[in-house]
Amino acid sequence: MLCAPNRFTWQLLGWALLSALLALAAGLLKRWELDPGPVRWVVALLPVLPMVGYFLVLTKWVRSLDEMQRLIQFEALLIQFGITALSVMGYGVLAETGAVPNPPVGDLWPWIWLLLFVSWALGQAIVRRRYR
């Protein structure tokens, strides 16, 4: 059962898009060495601010759901947590042994975010199928 887009969908997409655009802008400023030294940390943290709005809207969305939908989201988040925790820990252990590259965490965080969202979607698909 897929949900039709609603006001929460568009608000969440808006906040996520704003965060992504600010992250891109901050990255370009850094690459072109245009970010001013004294406030470099402010520029770096700009993409985090829209994420506050994202999580506030996400909270409102979850509170608007009925008990069954909340249960589905909760179980999907449990699956997401498990997949992400096992992946991060597994990669970390492999990196420590030299079996895989060990890049700085700053290079990995976009992939960890992607893993979070993909595993949440996978968790929703699994749980929704169970409650069909």
Coordinates of N, CA and C in Angstrom, one line a residue:
M1 N 0.8 -1.2 0.0 CA 0.0 0.0 0.0 C 0.9 1.2 0.0
L2 N 0.9 2.0 -1.1 CA 1.6 3.2 -1.2 C 0.8 4.4 -0.7
C3 N 1.4 5.3 -0.1 CA 0.7 6.5 0.4 C 0.8 7.6 -0.7
A4 N -0.3 8.3 -0.9 CA -0.3 9.4 -1.8 C 0.4 10.6 -1.2
P5 N 1.2 11.3 -2.0 CA 1.9 12.5 -1.5 C 0.9 13.4 -0.8
N6 N 1.3 14.0 0.3 CA 0.5 14.9 1.1 C 1.3 16.1 1.5
R7 N 0.8 17.0 2.3 CA 1.6 18.2 2.6 C 2.9 17.9 3.4
F8 N 2.9 16.8 4.1 CA 4.1 16.4 4.8 C 5.2 15.9 3.8
T9 N 4.7 15.2 2.8 CA 5.7 14.8 1.7 C 6.4 15.9 1.1
W10 N 5.6 17.0 0.7 CA 6.2 18.1 0.1 C 7.1 18.9 1.0
Q11 N 6.7 19.0 2.3 CA 7.5 19.8 3.2 C 8.8 19.0 3.5
L12 N 8.7 17.7 3.6 CA 10.0 16.9 3.9 C 10.9 17.0 2.7
L13 N 10.4 16.9 1.5 CA 11.2 17.1 0.3 C 11.8 18.5 0.2
G14 N 11.0 19.5 0.6 CA 11.6 20.8 0.5 C 12.7 21.0 1.5
W15 N 12.6 20.6 2.7 CA 13.6 20.7 3.7 C 14.9 19.9 3.3
A16 N 14.7 18.7 2.8 CA 15.8 17.8 2.3 C 16.5 18.5 1.1
L17 N 15.7 19.0 0.2 CA 16.3 19.7 -1.0 C 17.1 20.9 -0.5
L18 N 16.6 21.7 0.4 CA 17.3 22.9 0.9 C 18.6 22.5 1.5
S19 N 18.6 21.5 2.3 CA 19.8 21.0 3.0 C 20.8 20.5 1.9
A20 N 20.3 19.8 0.9 CA 21.3 19.3 -0.1 C 21.9 20.5 -0.9
L21 N 21.1 21.5 -1.2 CA 21.6 22.6 -1.9 C 22.6 23.4 -1.1
L22 N 22.3 23.6 0.2 CA 23.3 24.2 1.1 C 24.6 23.4 1.2
A23 N 24.4 22.1 1.3 CA 25.6 21.3 1.3 C 26.5 21.4 0.1
L24 N 25.8 21.4 -1.1 CA 26.5 21.6 -2.3 C 27.2 23.0 -2.4
A25 N 26.5 24.0 -2.0 CA 27.0 25.4 -2.0 C 28.2 25.4 -1.0
A26 N 28.1 24.9 0.2 CA 29.2 24.9 1.1 C 30.4 24.1 0.6
G27 N 30.2 23.0 -0.1 CA 31.3 22.2 -0.7 C 31.9 23.0 -1.8
L28 N 31.2 23.6 -2.6 CA 31.8 24.4 -3.7 C 32.6 25.6 -3.2
L29 N 32.0 26.3 -2.1 CA 32.8 27.4 -1.5 C 34.1 26.9 -1.0
K30 N 34.1 25.7 -0.4 CA 35.3 25.1 0.2 C 36.3 24.8 -1.0
R31 N 35.8 24.1 -2.0 CA 36.6 23.7 -3.1 C 37.3 24.9 -3.8
W32 N 36.5 26.0 -4.0 CA 37.0 27.1 -4.7 C 37.7 28.1 -3.7
E33 N 37.9 27.6 -2.4 CA 38.5 28.4 -1.4 C 37.9 29.8 -1.2
L34 N 36.6 29.9 -1.3 CA 35.9 31.1 -1.1 C 35.2 31.3 0.3
D35 N 35.3 30.2 1.1 CA 34.7 30.3 2.4 C 35.6 31.1 3.3
P36 N 35.1 32.1 3.9 CA 35.9 33.0 4.8 C 36.4 32.2 6.0
G37 N 37.7 32.3 6.3 CA 38.3 31.5 7.4 C 37.6 31.6 8.7
P38 N 37.4 32.8 9.2 CA 36.8 33.0 10.6 C 35.4 32.3 10.8
V39 N 34.6 32.3 9.7 CA 33.3 31.7 9.8 C 33.1 30.4 9.0
R40 N 34.2 29.8 8.7 CA 34.2 28.5 8.0 C 33.3 27.5 8.6
W41 N 33.3 27.4 9.9 CA 32.4 26.5 10.6 C 31.0 26.8 10.4
V42 N 30.6 28.1 10.3 CA 29.2 28.5 10.0 C 28.8 28.0 8.6
V43 N 29.6 28.2 7.7 CA 29.3 27.8 6.3 C 29.2 26.2 6.3
A44 N 30.1 25.5 7.0 CA 30.0 24.1 7.0 C 28.7 23.6 7.7
L45 N 28.2 24.3 8.6 CA 27.0 23.8 9.4 C 25.7 24.3 8.7
L46 N 25.8 25.1 7.7 CA 24.5 25.6 7.1 C 23.6 24.5 6.7
P47 N 24.1 23.4 6.1 CA 23.2 22.3 5.6 C 22.5 21.6 6.8
V48 N 23.0 21.8 8.0 CA 22.4 21.1 9.2 C 21.1 21.9 9.6
L49 N 21.0 23.2 9.4 CA 19.9 23.9 9.9 C 18.5 23.5 9.2
P50 N 18.5 23.2 7.9 CA 17.2 22.7 7.4 C 16.8 21.3 7.9
M51 N 17.8 20.6 8.3 CA 17.5 19.3 8.8 C 16.7 19.3 10.1
V52 N 16.8 20.4 10.9 CA 16.0 20.7 12.0 C 14.5 20.7 11.6
G53 N 14.3 21.5 10.5 CA 12.9 21.6 10.0 C 12.4 20.3 9.5
Y54 N 13.3 19.5 8.8 CA 13.0 18.2 8.3 C 12.5 17.3 9.5
F55 N 13.2 17.3 10.5 CA 12.9 16.4 11.6 C 11.6 16.9 12.4
L56 N 11.4 18.2 12.4 CA 10.2 18.7 13.1 C 9.0 18.3 12.2
V57 N 9.1 18.4 10.9 CA 8.0 17.9 10.0 C 7.8 16.4 10.1
L58 N 8.9 15.7 10.2 CA 8.8 14.2 10.3 C 8.1 13.8 11.6
T59 N 8.4 14.6 12.7 CA 7.7 14.3 13.9 C 6.2 14.6 13.8
K60 N 5.8 15.7 13.2 CA 4.4 16.0 13.0 C 3.7 14.9 12.1
W61 N 4.4 14.4 11.1 CA 3.9 13.4 10.2 C 3.6 12.1 11.0
V62 N 4.6 11.7 11.8 CA 4.4 10.4 12.5 C 3.2 10.6 13.5
R63 N 3.1 11.7 14.1 CA 2.0 12.0 15.1 C 0.7 12.0 14.4
S64 N 0.6 12.3 13.1 CA -0.6 12.3 12.4 C -1.1 10.9 11.9
L65 N -0.2 9.9 12.1 CA -0.5 8.5 11.6 C -1.4 7.8 12.6
D66 N -2.1 6.8 12.1 CA -2.9 6.0 13.1 C -1.9 4.9 13.7
E67 N -2.4 4.1 14.6 CA -1.6 3.2 15.3 C -0.9 2.2 14.4
M68 N -1.6 1.7 13.5 CA -1.0 0.7 12.6 C 0.1 1.3 11.7
Q69 N -0.1 2.5 11.2 CA 1.0 3.1 10.4 C 2.2 3.5 11.3
R70 N 1.9 3.9 12.5 CA 3.0 4.1 13.5 C 3.8 2.8 13.7
L71 N 3.1 1.7 13.9 CA 3.8 0.4 14.1 C 4.6 0.1 12.9
I72 N 4.1 0.3 11.7 CA 4.9 0.0 10.5 C 6.1 0.9 10.4
Q73 N 6.0 2.2 10.7 CA 7.2 3.0 10.7 C 8.2 2.6 11.8
F74 N 7.7 2.3 13.0 CA 8.6 1.8 14.0 C 9.4 0.6 13.6
E75 N 8.7 -0.4 13.1 CA 9.4 -1.6 12.7 C 10.3 -1.4 11.5
A76 N 9.9 -0.5 10.6 CA 10.8 -0.1 9.5 C 12.1 0.6 10.1
L77 N 11.9 1.4 11.1 CA 13.1 2.1 11.7 C 14.0 1.0 12.4
L78 N 13.4 0.0 13.0 CA 14.2 -1.0 13.6 C 15.0 -1.8 12.6
I79 N 14.4 -2.0 11.4 CA 15.2 -2.7 10.3 C 16.3 -1.7 9.8
Q80 N 15.9 -0.5 9.7 CA 16.9 0.5 9.3 C 18.1 0.6 10.2
F81 N 17.8 0.6 11.5 CA 18.9 0.7 12.5 C 19.8 -0.6 12.4
G82 N 19.2 -1.7 12.3 CA 19.9 -3.0 12.2 C 20.8 -3.0 11.0
I83 N 20.3 -2.7 9.8 CA 21.1 -2.7 8.6 C 22.2 -1.7 8.7
T84 N 21.9 -0.5 9.1 CA 22.9 0.6 9.2 C 24.0 0.2 10.2
A85 N 23.6 -0.2 11.4 CA 24.5 -0.6 12.5 C 25.5 -1.7 12.0
L86 N 24.9 -2.8 11.4 CA 25.7 -3.9 10.9 C 26.6 -3.5 9.8
S87 N 26.1 -2.6 8.9 CA 27.0 -2.2 7.8 C 28.1 -1.3 8.3
V88 N 27.8 -0.3 9.1 CA 28.9 0.6 9.6 C 29.9 -0.2 10.5
M89 N 29.4 -1.1 11.4 CA 30.3 -1.8 12.2 C 31.1 -2.8 11.4
G90 N 30.5 -3.5 10.4 CA 31.2 -4.5 9.6 C 32.2 -3.8 8.8
Y91 N 31.9 -2.6 8.1 CA 32.9 -1.9 7.3 C 34.0 -1.4 8.2
G92 N 33.7 -0.9 9.4 CA 34.7 -0.4 10.3 C 35.7 -1.5 10.7
V93 N 35.2 -2.7 11.0 CA 36.1 -3.8 11.4 C 37.0 -4.2 10.2
L94 N 36.4 -4.3 9.0 CA 37.1 -4.6 7.8 C 38.2 -3.6 7.5
A95 N 37.8 -2.3 7.7 CA 38.8 -1.2 7.5 C 40.0 -1.3 8.4
E96 N 39.7 -1.6 9.7 CA 40.7 -1.7 10.7 C 41.7 -2.8 10.4
T97 N 41.2 -3.9 9.7 CA 42.1 -5.0 9.4 C 42.8 -4.8 8.1
G98 N 42.4 -3.7 7.3 CA 43.1 -3.5 6.1 C 42.4 -4.2 4.9
A99 N 41.3 -4.9 5.1 CA 40.6 -5.6 4.1 C 39.9 -4.7 3.1
V100 N 39.5 -3.5 3.5 CA 38.9 -2.5 2.6 C 39.5 -1.2 2.9
P101 N 39.4 -0.2 2.0 CA 39.9 1.1 2.3 C 39.4 1.7 3.5
N102 N 40.2 2.6 4.2 CA 39.8 3.2 5.4 C 39.8 4.8 5.2
P103 N 38.8 5.3 4.5 CA 38.8 6.7 4.2 C 38.3 7.5 5.5
P104 N 38.6 8.8 5.5 CA 38.1 9.6 6.6 C 36.5 9.6 6.7
V105 N 36.0 9.7 7.8 CA 34.5 9.6 8.0 C 33.8 10.7 7.2
G106 N 34.5 11.8 7.0 CA 33.9 12.9 6.2 C 33.6 12.5 4.8
D107 N 34.4 11.5 4.3 CA 34.2 11.0 2.9 C 33.0 10.0 2.9
L108 N 32.7 9.4 4.0 CA 31.7 8.4 4.1 C 30.3 8.9 4.5
W109 N 30.2 10.0 5.1 CA 28.9 10.4 5.7 C 27.8 10.5 4.6
P110 N 28.1 11.0 3.4 CA 27.0 11.0 2.4 C 26.4 9.6 2.1
W111 N 27.3 8.6 2.1 CA 27.0 7.2 1.9 C 26.2 6.6 3.0
I112 N 26.6 7.1 4.3 CA 25.8 6.6 5.4 C 24.4 7.1 5.4
W113 N 24.2 8.4 5.0 CA 22.9 9.0 4.9 C 22.1 8.3 3.9
L114 N 22.7 8.0 2.7 CA 22.0 7.2 1.7 C 21.6 5.8 2.2
L115 N 22.5 5.2 3.0 CA 22.2 3.9 3.5 C 21.0 4.0 4.5
L116 N 20.9 5.1 5.3 CA 19.8 5.3 6.2 C 18.5 5.3 5.5
F117 N 18.4 6.1 4.5 CA 17.2 6.3 3.8 C 16.8 5.1 2.9
V118 N 17.7 4.5 2.3 CA 17.4 3.3 1.5 C 17.0 2.1 2.4
S119 N 17.7 2.0 3.6 CA 17.3 0.9 4.5 C 16.0 1.2 5.2
W120 N 15.6 2.4 5.4 CA 14.3 2.8 5.9 C 13.2 2.4 4.9
A121 N 13.5 2.7 3.6 CA 12.5 2.4 2.5 C 12.4 0.8 2.4
L122 N 13.5 0.1 2.5 CA 13.5 -1.3 2.4 C 12.7 -1.9 3.6
G123 N 12.9 -1.3 4.8 CA 12.2 -1.7 6.0 C 10.7 -1.5 5.9
Q124 N 10.3 -0.4 5.3 CA 8.9 -0.2 5.1 C 8.3 -1.2 4.1
A125 N 9.0 -1.5 3.1 CA 8.5 -2.5 2.1 C 8.4 -3.9 2.8
I126 N 9.3 -4.2 3.6 CA 9.2 -5.5 4.2 C 8.1 -5.6 5.2
V127 N 8.0 -4.5 6.0 CA 6.9 -4.5 7.1 C 5.5 -4.4 6.4
R128 N 5.4 -3.5 5.4 CA 4.1 -3.4 4.8 C 3.6 -4.7 4.2
R129 N 4.6 -5.4 3.6 CA 4.2 -6.7 3.0 C 3.7 -7.7 4.1
R130 N 4.3 -7.6 5.2 CA 3.9 -8.5 6.3 C 2.5 -8.2 6.8
Y131 N 2.1 -6.9 6.8 CA 0.8 -6.5 7.3 C -0.3 -6.4 6.2
R132 N 0.0 -6.9 5.0 CA -0.9 -6.8 3.9 C -2.2 -7.7 4.2

